[in-house]
PDB file of C-alpha atoms and ligand atoms in Angstrom:
ATOM      1  CA  MET A   1      18.322 -27.988 -20.626  1.00 93.00           C
ATOM      2  CA  ILE A   2      15.987 -27.231 -17.592  1.00 98.00           C
ATOM      3  CA  THR A   3      11.799 -27.888 -16.820  1.00 98.00           C
ATOM      4  CA  LEU A   4       9.854 -26.957 -14.866  1.00 98.00           C
ATOM      5  CA  TYR A   5       7.405 -28.266 -14.287  1.00 98.00           C
ATOM      6  CA  ASP A   6       4.512 -25.214 -13.826  1.00 98.00           C
ATOM      7  CA  ALA A   7       0.859 -23.859 -13.551  1.00 98.00           C
ATOM      8  CA  ASP A   8       0.666 -20.093 -14.653  1.00 97.00           C
ATOM      9  CA  ARG A   9      -2.001 -19.602 -11.355  1.00 95.00           C
ATOM     10  CA  CYS A  10       0.349 -20.975  -9.491  1.00 97.00           C
ATOM     11  CA  PRO A  11       2.760 -18.822  -7.035  1.00 97.00           C
ATOM     12  CA  TYR A  12       4.820 -21.078  -6.072  1.00 98.00           C
ATOM     13  CA  CYS A  13       5.764 -21.610  -9.748  1.00 98.00           C
ATOM     14  CA  ALA A  14       5.504 -17.964 -10.399  1.00 98.00           C
ATOM     15  CA  ARG A  15       8.658 -17.609  -7.687  1.00 98.00           C
ATOM     16  CA  VAL A  16      10.865 -19.744  -9.782  1.00 98.00           C
ATOM     17  CA  ARG A  17      10.194 -18.577 -12.686  1.00 98.00           C
ATOM     18  CA  ILE A  18      11.237 -15.402 -11.577  1.00 98.00           C
ATOM     19  CA  ALA A  19      14.376 -16.968 -10.081  1.00 98.00           C
ATOM     20  CA  LEU A  20      15.284 -18.504 -13.273  1.00 98.00           C
ATOM     21  CA  ALA A  21      14.481 -15.674 -15.327  1.00 98.00           C
ATOM     22  CA  GLU A  22      16.519 -13.431 -12.751  1.00 98.00           C
ATOM     23  CA  LYS A  23      19.343 -15.579 -13.369  1.00 98.00           C
ATOM     24  CA  GLY A  24      18.751 -15.419 -17.048  1.00 98.00           C
ATOM     25  CA  VAL A  25      18.315 -19.473 -16.864  1.00 98.00           C
ATOM     26  CA  GLU A  26      17.390 -21.124 -19.973  1.00 98.00           C
ATOM     27  CA  TYR A  27      14.824 -23.649 -18.839  1.00 98.00           C
ATOM     28  CA  GLU A  28      11.249 -25.153 -20.965  1.00 98.00           C
ATOM     29  CA  THR A  29       8.249 -25.470 -19.540  1.00 98.00           C
ATOM     30  CA  VAL A  30       5.652 -28.905 -18.854  1.00 98.00           C
ATOM     31  CA  THR A  31       2.820 -26.835 -17.483  1.00 98.00           C
ATOM     32  CA  ILE A  32       0.488 -29.361 -15.462  1.00 98.00           C
ATOM     33  CA  ASP A  33      -3.293 -29.299 -15.427  1.00 97.00           C
ATOM     34  CA  LEU A  34      -3.524 -28.927 -11.923  1.00 95.00           C
ATOM     35  CA  GLN A  35      -7.362 -29.885 -11.858  1.00 95.00           C
ATOM     36  CA  ASN A  36      -6.128 -32.878 -13.983  1.00 96.00           C
ATOM     37  CA  ARG A  37      -2.819 -34.006 -12.757  1.00 96.00           C
ATOM     38  CA  PRO A  38      -1.286 -36.558 -14.690  1.00 97.00           C
ATOM     39  CA  ASP A  39      -0.094 -40.021 -12.416  1.00 97.00           C
ATOM     40  CA  TRP A  40       3.384 -39.622 -13.681  1.00 98.00           C
ATOM     41  CA  LEU A  41       4.058 -35.968 -12.032  1.00 98.00           C
ATOM     42  CA  TYR A  42       3.374 -38.500  -8.547  1.00 97.00           C
ATOM     43  CA  GLU A  43       6.486 -39.850 -10.025  1.00 97.00           C
ATOM     44  CA  LYS A  44       8.355 -36.255  -9.994  1.00 98.00           C
ATOM     45  CA  ASN A  45       7.115 -35.871  -6.534  1.00 98.00           C
ATOM     46  CA  PRO A  46       5.141 -38.003  -4.258  1.00 97.00           C
ATOM     47  CA  LEU A  47       2.689 -35.128  -3.536  1.00 97.00           C
ATOM     48  CA  GLY A  48       1.770 -34.443  -6.466  1.00 97.00           C
ATOM     49  CA  LYS A  49       2.436 -31.052  -6.898  1.00 98.00           C
ATOM     50  CA  VAL A  50       4.098 -27.971  -8.670  1.00 98.00           C
ATOM     51  CA  PRO A  51       6.508 -26.752  -9.107  1.00 98.00           C
ATOM     52  CA  VAL A  52       9.282 -29.818  -9.577  1.00 98.00           C
ATOM     53  CA  LEU A  53      12.315 -28.935 -11.171  1.00 98.00           C
ATOM     54  CA  GLU A  54      13.599 -31.331 -14.028  1.00 98.00           C
ATOM     55  CA  GLU A  55      17.730 -31.721 -15.338  1.00 97.00           C
ATOM     56  CA  ASP A  56      18.535 -34.852 -16.635  1.00 96.00           C
ATOM     57  CA  THR A  57      18.220 -37.164 -13.764  1.00 96.00           C
ATOM     58  CA  PHE A  58      17.544 -34.633 -10.680  1.00 98.00           C
ATOM     59  CA  VAL A  59      14.274 -34.025  -9.712  1.00 98.00           C
ATOM     60  CA  LEU A  60      13.613 -31.077  -7.204  1.00 98.00           C
ATOM     61  CA  PRO A  61      10.050 -30.349  -5.786  1.00 98.00           C
ATOM     62  CA  GLU A  62       9.185 -27.209  -3.411  1.00 98.00           C
ATOM     63  CA  SER A  63       9.805 -23.800  -3.977  1.00 98.00           C
ATOM     64  CA  ASN A  64      12.541 -22.779  -1.890  1.00 98.00           C
ATOM     65  CA  VAL A  65      14.129 -25.900  -2.419  1.00 98.00           C
ATOM     66  CA  ILE A  66      14.590 -25.200  -5.685  1.00 98.00           C
ATOM     67  CA  ASN A  67      15.278 -21.338  -5.386  1.00 98.00           C
ATOM     68  CA  GLU A  68      17.931 -22.061  -2.532  1.00 98.00           C
ATOM     69  CA  TYR A  69      19.411 -24.704  -5.511  1.00 98.00           C
ATOM     70  CA  LEU A  70      19.207 -22.055  -8.084  1.00 98.00           C
ATOM     71  CA  GLU A  71      21.065 -19.430  -6.270  1.00 98.00           C
ATOM     72  CA  GLU A  72      24.175 -22.308  -5.698  1.00 98.00           C
ATOM     73  CA  ARG A  73      24.080 -23.611  -8.927  1.00 97.00           C
ATOM     74  CA  TYR A  74      23.880 -19.890 -10.444  1.00 98.00           C
ATOM     75  CA  PRO A  75      25.109 -17.784  -8.515  1.00 97.00           C
ATOM     76  CA  GLU A  76      24.822 -14.086 -10.212  1.00 97.00           C
ATOM     77  CA  PRO A  77      23.309 -12.198  -9.405  1.00 97.00           C
ATOM     78  CA  ALA A  78      23.256 -13.161  -5.980  1.00 97.00           C
ATOM     79  CA  LEU A  79      19.415 -13.660  -4.681  1.00 97.00           C
ATOM     80  CA  LEU A  80      20.699 -13.941  -1.359  1.00 95.00           C
ATOM     81  CA  PRO A  81      22.765 -11.589   1.369  1.00 93.00           C
ATOM     82  CA  ALA A  82      26.846 -12.574   1.414  1.00 94.00           C
ATOM     83  CA  ASP A  83      26.492 -12.192   5.516  1.00 93.00           C
ATOM     84  CA  PRO A  84      25.266 -15.687   7.298  1.00 95.00           C
ATOM     85  CA  ALA A  85      23.373 -13.876   9.444  1.00 92.00           C
ATOM     86  CA  ALA A  86      21.171 -11.629   6.557  1.00 90.00           C
ATOM     87  CA  ARG A  87      20.660 -15.093   5.010  1.00 93.00           C
ATOM     88  CA  ALA A  88      19.106 -16.417   7.922  1.00 93.00           C
ATOM     89  CA  ARG A  89      17.000 -12.874   8.680  1.00 90.00           C
ATOM     90  CA  VAL A  90      15.551 -13.887   4.593  1.00 91.00           C
ATOM     91  CA  ARG A  91      14.966 -17.260   5.233  1.00 94.00           C
ATOM     92  CA  LEU A  92      12.981 -16.760   7.888  1.00 92.00           C
ATOM     93  CA  ALA A  93      11.557 -13.640   6.461  1.00 90.00           C
ATOM     94  CA  ILE A  94      10.013 -16.283   3.902  1.00 93.00           C
ATOM     95  CA  GLU A  95       9.325 -19.017   6.524  1.00 94.00           C
ATOM     96  CA  ARG A  96       7.671 -16.912   8.232  1.00 91.00           C
ATOM     97  CA  PHE A  97       5.686 -15.684   4.540  1.00 90.00           C
ATOM     98  CA  ASP A  98       4.832 -19.181   3.828  1.00 92.00           C
ATOM     99  CA  THR A  99       2.811 -19.293   7.309  1.00 91.00           C
ATOM    100  CA  ASN A 100       0.857 -16.662   7.666  1.00 92.00           C
ATOM    101  CA  LEU A 101       0.443 -14.754   4.175  1.00 93.00           C
ATOM    102  CA  GLY A 102      -0.016 -18.235   2.601  1.00 91.00           C
ATOM    103  CA  ASP A 103      -2.410 -19.266   4.453  1.00 92.00           C
ATOM    104  CA  ALA A 104      -4.766 -16.216   4.532  1.00 95.00           C
ATOM    105  CA  TYR A 105      -4.429 -15.897   0.891  1.00 95.00           C
ATOM    106  CA  TYR A 106      -5.497 -19.993   1.203  1.00 94.00           C
ATOM    107  CA  ALA A 107      -8.664 -19.710   3.597  1.00 95.00           C
ATOM    108  CA  TYR A 108      -9.945 -16.267   1.528  1.00 96.00           C
ATOM    109  CA  ARG A 109      -9.356 -17.888  -1.533  1.00 94.00           C
ATOM    110  CA  ARG A 110     -11.760 -20.948   0.195  1.00 95.00           C
ATOM    111  CA  GLY A 111     -14.653 -18.059   1.734  1.00 95.00           C
ATOM    112  CA  GLU A 112     -13.055 -19.899   4.868  1.00 97.00           C
ATOM    113  CA  ASP A 113     -15.218 -17.826   8.114  1.00 97.00           C
ATOM    114  CA  GLY A 114     -13.201 -14.605   9.275  1.00 96.00           C
ATOM    115  CA  ALA A 115     -10.827 -15.146   6.232  1.00 96.00           C
ATOM    116  CA  ALA A 116     -10.582 -11.782   4.694  1.00 96.00           C
ATOM    117  CA  GLU A 117      -9.858  -9.927   8.380  1.00 96.00           C
ATOM    118  CA  ARG A 118      -6.986 -12.509   9.028  1.00 95.00           C
ATOM    119  CA  LEU A 119      -5.864 -11.061   5.488  1.00 97.00           C
ATOM    120  CA  GLY A 120      -6.293  -7.493   6.144  1.00 96.00           C
ATOM    121  CA  ARG A 121      -4.241  -8.115   9.840  1.00 95.00           C
ATOM    122  CA  CYS A 122      -1.476  -9.867   7.529  1.00 95.00           C
ATOM    123  CA  LEU A 123      -1.780  -7.001   5.346  1.00 95.00           C
ATOM    124  CA  ALA A 124      -1.355  -4.331   7.511  1.00 93.00           C
ATOM    125  CA  PHE A 125       1.482  -6.732   9.909  1.00 90.00           C
ATOM    126  CA  MET A 126       3.787  -6.643   6.439  1.00 90.00           C
ATOM    127  CA  ASP A 127       2.909  -2.687   5.328  1.00 88.00           C
ATOM    128  CA  GLY A 128       3.887  -1.376   8.700  1.00 80.00           C
ATOM    129  CA  ARG A 129       7.091  -3.571   8.072  1.00 77.00           C
ATOM    130  CA  THR A 130       7.686  -3.230   4.703  1.00 68.00           C
ATOM    131  CA  PRO A 131      10.282   0.505   5.445  1.00 59.00           C
ATOM    132  CA  GLU A 132      12.386  -1.429   8.218  1.00 64.00           C
ATOM    133  CA  TRP A 133      12.769  -5.017   6.262  1.00 65.00           C
ATOM    134  CA  PRO A 134      16.156  -6.223   6.608  1.00 57.00           C
ATOM    135  CA  PHE A 135      17.208  -6.958   3.171  1.00 66.00           C
ATOM    136  CA  GLU A 136      17.988  -6.017  -0.220  1.00 80.00           C
ATOM    137  CA  TYR A 137      16.086  -7.595  -3.362  1.00 91.00           C
ATOM    138  CA  GLY A 138      15.727 -10.731  -3.627  1.00 95.00           C
ATOM    139  CA  LEU A 139      14.673 -14.791  -2.840  1.00 96.00           C
ATOM    140  CA  ALA A 140      12.411 -12.827   0.376  1.00 93.00           C
ATOM    141  CA  ASP A 141      10.534  -9.901  -1.928  1.00 94.00           C
ATOM    142  CA  ILE A 142      10.300 -13.267  -4.605  1.00 96.00           C
ATOM    143  CA  ALA A 143       9.044 -15.186  -1.545  1.00 95.00           C
ATOM    144  CA  TYR A 144       6.035 -13.258  -1.065  1.00 94.00           C
ATOM    145  CA  VAL A 145       5.330 -10.820  -4.726  1.00 96.00           C
ATOM    146  CA  PRO A 146       3.504 -14.001  -6.407  1.00 97.00           C
ATOM    147  CA  TRP A 147       0.753 -13.793  -3.369  1.00 96.00           C
ATOM    148  CA  LEU A 148       0.599  -9.538  -3.518  1.00 96.00           C
ATOM    149  CA  ILE A 149       0.633  -9.947  -7.442  1.00 97.00           C
ATOM    150  CA  ARG A 150      -2.225 -12.401  -7.294  1.00 97.00           C
ATOM    151  CA  LEU A 151      -4.585 -10.838  -4.433  1.00 96.00           C
ATOM    152  CA  ARG A 152      -4.621  -7.402  -6.291  1.00 96.00           C
ATOM    153  CA  ASP A 153      -4.880  -7.917  -9.690  1.00 96.00           C
ATOM    154  CA  LEU A 154      -6.872 -11.776  -9.469  1.00 95.00           C
ATOM    155  CA  LEU A 155      -8.458 -11.630  -6.338  1.00 95.00           C
ATOM    156  CA  GLY A 156      -9.438  -7.559  -6.050  1.00 95.00           C
ATOM    157  CA  VAL A 157      -8.190  -7.414  -3.513  1.00 96.00           C
ATOM    158  CA  GLU A 158      -6.558  -3.127  -2.219  1.00 96.00           C
ATOM    159  CA  LEU A 159      -3.582  -3.087  -0.299  1.00 96.00           C
ATOM    160  CA  PRO A 160      -2.196  -1.144   1.573  1.00 95.00           C
ATOM    161  CA  GLU A 161      -0.361   1.609   1.002  1.00 93.00           C
ATOM    162  CA  GLY A 162       3.233   0.621   1.402  1.00 90.00           C
ATOM    163  CA  LEU A 163       2.821  -2.800   0.048  1.00 92.00           C
ATOM    164  CA  ALA A 164       0.982  -0.978  -3.107  1.00 94.00           C
ATOM    165  CA  GLU A 165       4.119   1.163  -3.403  1.00 91.00           C
ATOM    166  CA  ARG A 166       6.533  -1.601  -3.117  1.00 90.00           C
ATOM    167  CA  LEU A 167       4.833  -3.419  -5.571  1.00 93.00           C
ATOM    168  CA  ASP A 168       4.995  -0.769  -8.066  1.00 94.00           C
ATOM    169  CA  THR A 169       8.709  -0.835  -7.628  1.00 92.00           C
ATOM    170  CA  LEU A 170       9.740  -4.187  -8.214  1.00 94.00           C
ATOM    171  CA  ALA A 171       7.401  -4.136 -11.426  1.00 96.00           C
ATOM    172  CA  GLU A 172       9.883  -2.444 -13.024  1.00 96.00           C
ATOM    173  CA  ARG A 173      12.181  -5.899 -13.056  1.00 97.00           C
ATOM    174  CA  PRO A 174      11.784  -8.088 -16.018  1.00 98.00           C
ATOM    175  CA  ALA A 175      11.757 -10.697 -13.854  1.00 98.00           C
ATOM    176  CA  ILE A 176       9.213  -9.556 -12.397  1.00 98.00           C
ATOM    177  CA  ALA A 177       6.902  -7.400 -14.810  1.00 98.00           C
ATOM    178  CA  ALA A 178       6.642 -11.233 -16.802  1.00 97.00           C
ATOM    179  CA  GLU A 179       4.527 -12.316 -13.254  1.00 97.00           C
ATOM    180  CA  PHE A 180       1.979  -9.282 -13.549  1.00 97.00           C
ATOM    181  CA  GLY A 181       1.697 -10.694 -17.421  1.00 97.00           C
ATOM    182  CA  ILE A 182       1.120 -13.923 -16.604  1.00 97.00           C
ATOM    183  CA  VAL A 183      -1.357 -13.177 -13.793  1.00 97.00           C
ATOM    184  CA  ALA A 184      -3.234 -10.843 -16.088  1.00 96.00           C
ATOM    185  CA  ALA A 185      -3.575 -13.206 -18.972  1.00 97.00           C
ATOM    186  CA  LEU A 186      -4.919 -15.380 -16.417  1.00 95.00           C
ATOM    187  CA  ALA A 187      -7.737 -12.547 -15.369  1.00 90.00           C
ATOM    188  CA  ARG A 188      -9.574 -12.323 -19.119  1.00 87.00           C
TER     189      ARG A 188
HETATM  190  N1  GSH B 201       5.043 -26.439  -0.549  1.00 95.71           N
HETATM  191  C1  GSH B 201       4.802 -26.223  -1.675  1.00 95.71           C
HETATM  192  C2  GSH B 201       3.816 -26.468  -2.288  1.00 95.71           C
HETATM  193  C3  GSH B 201       3.146 -26.656  -3.297  1.00 95.71           C
HETATM  194  C4  GSH B 201       2.225 -26.271  -4.048  1.00 95.71           C
HETATM  195  O1  GSH B 201       0.827 -26.173  -3.288  1.00 95.71           O
HETATM  196  N2  GSH B 201       1.682 -26.476  -5.057  1.00 95.71           N
HETATM  197  C5  GSH B 201       0.397 -26.152  -5.263  1.00 95.71           C
HETATM  198  C6  GSH B 201      -0.052 -25.791  -6.788  1.00 95.71           C
HETATM  199  S1  GSH B 201      -0.426 -23.260  -6.846  1.00 95.71           S
HETATM  200  C7  GSH B 201      -0.537 -27.492  -6.225  1.00 95.71           C
HETATM  201  O2  GSH B 201       0.338 -28.086  -7.168  1.00 95.71           O
HETATM  202  N3  GSH B 201      -1.013 -27.848  -5.386  1.00 95.71           N
HETATM  203  C8  GSH B 201      -1.956 -29.445  -6.123  1.00 95.71           C
HETATM  204  C9  GSH B 201      -2.448 -30.508  -4.554  1.00 95.71           C
HETATM  205  O3  GSH B 201      -2.177 -29.507  -3.726  1.00 95.71           O
HETATM  206  O4  GSH B 201      -2.410 -31.077  -4.575  1.00 95.71           O
HETATM  207  C10 GSH B 201       6.102 -25.694  -2.723  1.00 95.71           C
HETATM  208  O5  GSH B 201       6.707 -24.127  -2.708  1.00 95.71           O
HETATM  209  O6  GSH B 201       6.244 -25.447  -4.210  1.00 95.71           O
END
């Protein structure tokens, strides 16, 4: 049985929850209190961060690495395209989400100077590219959707129209709908 060391609030954990749900993989969850992390978490991940996936003696941190592992271990349904160039474009998109949207999100949450403008520019850039994103639903969407859900439903940020529509479309997938449920519970 797979164990996921998890936190509801964490968008990186959400990536892994969504990928596991899409692939129909059963797992158990150990919820970590991020304000009061147990010392033993550092034995599983020297950075002390979640998510961490564990199966017997195999222990794996880092959301993107975990999702790539899940894709190889459970190839169906595929969450990466078959073509190597298309796969590389997905990986590039994920890299860009992490360094742009991820950083802008945390700066906004910390209330840093200029963070709202930076976040707005980032969302507008993503929104402008949405119609031509060169990938089918898969790991790229799964990589950014947790941040959009939290921005809209926890932080009250109004998303640009294209991104809001894409979020509504993705919400029809049970794996994503479950994540909306988790965030709704956090907002209560
Ligand atoms: N690069 C990591 C980031 C994981 C991460 O930052 N997780 C946060 C929760 S959202 C965490 O555990 N923070 C605790 C800390 O920063 O010490 C990943 O992709 O999994």
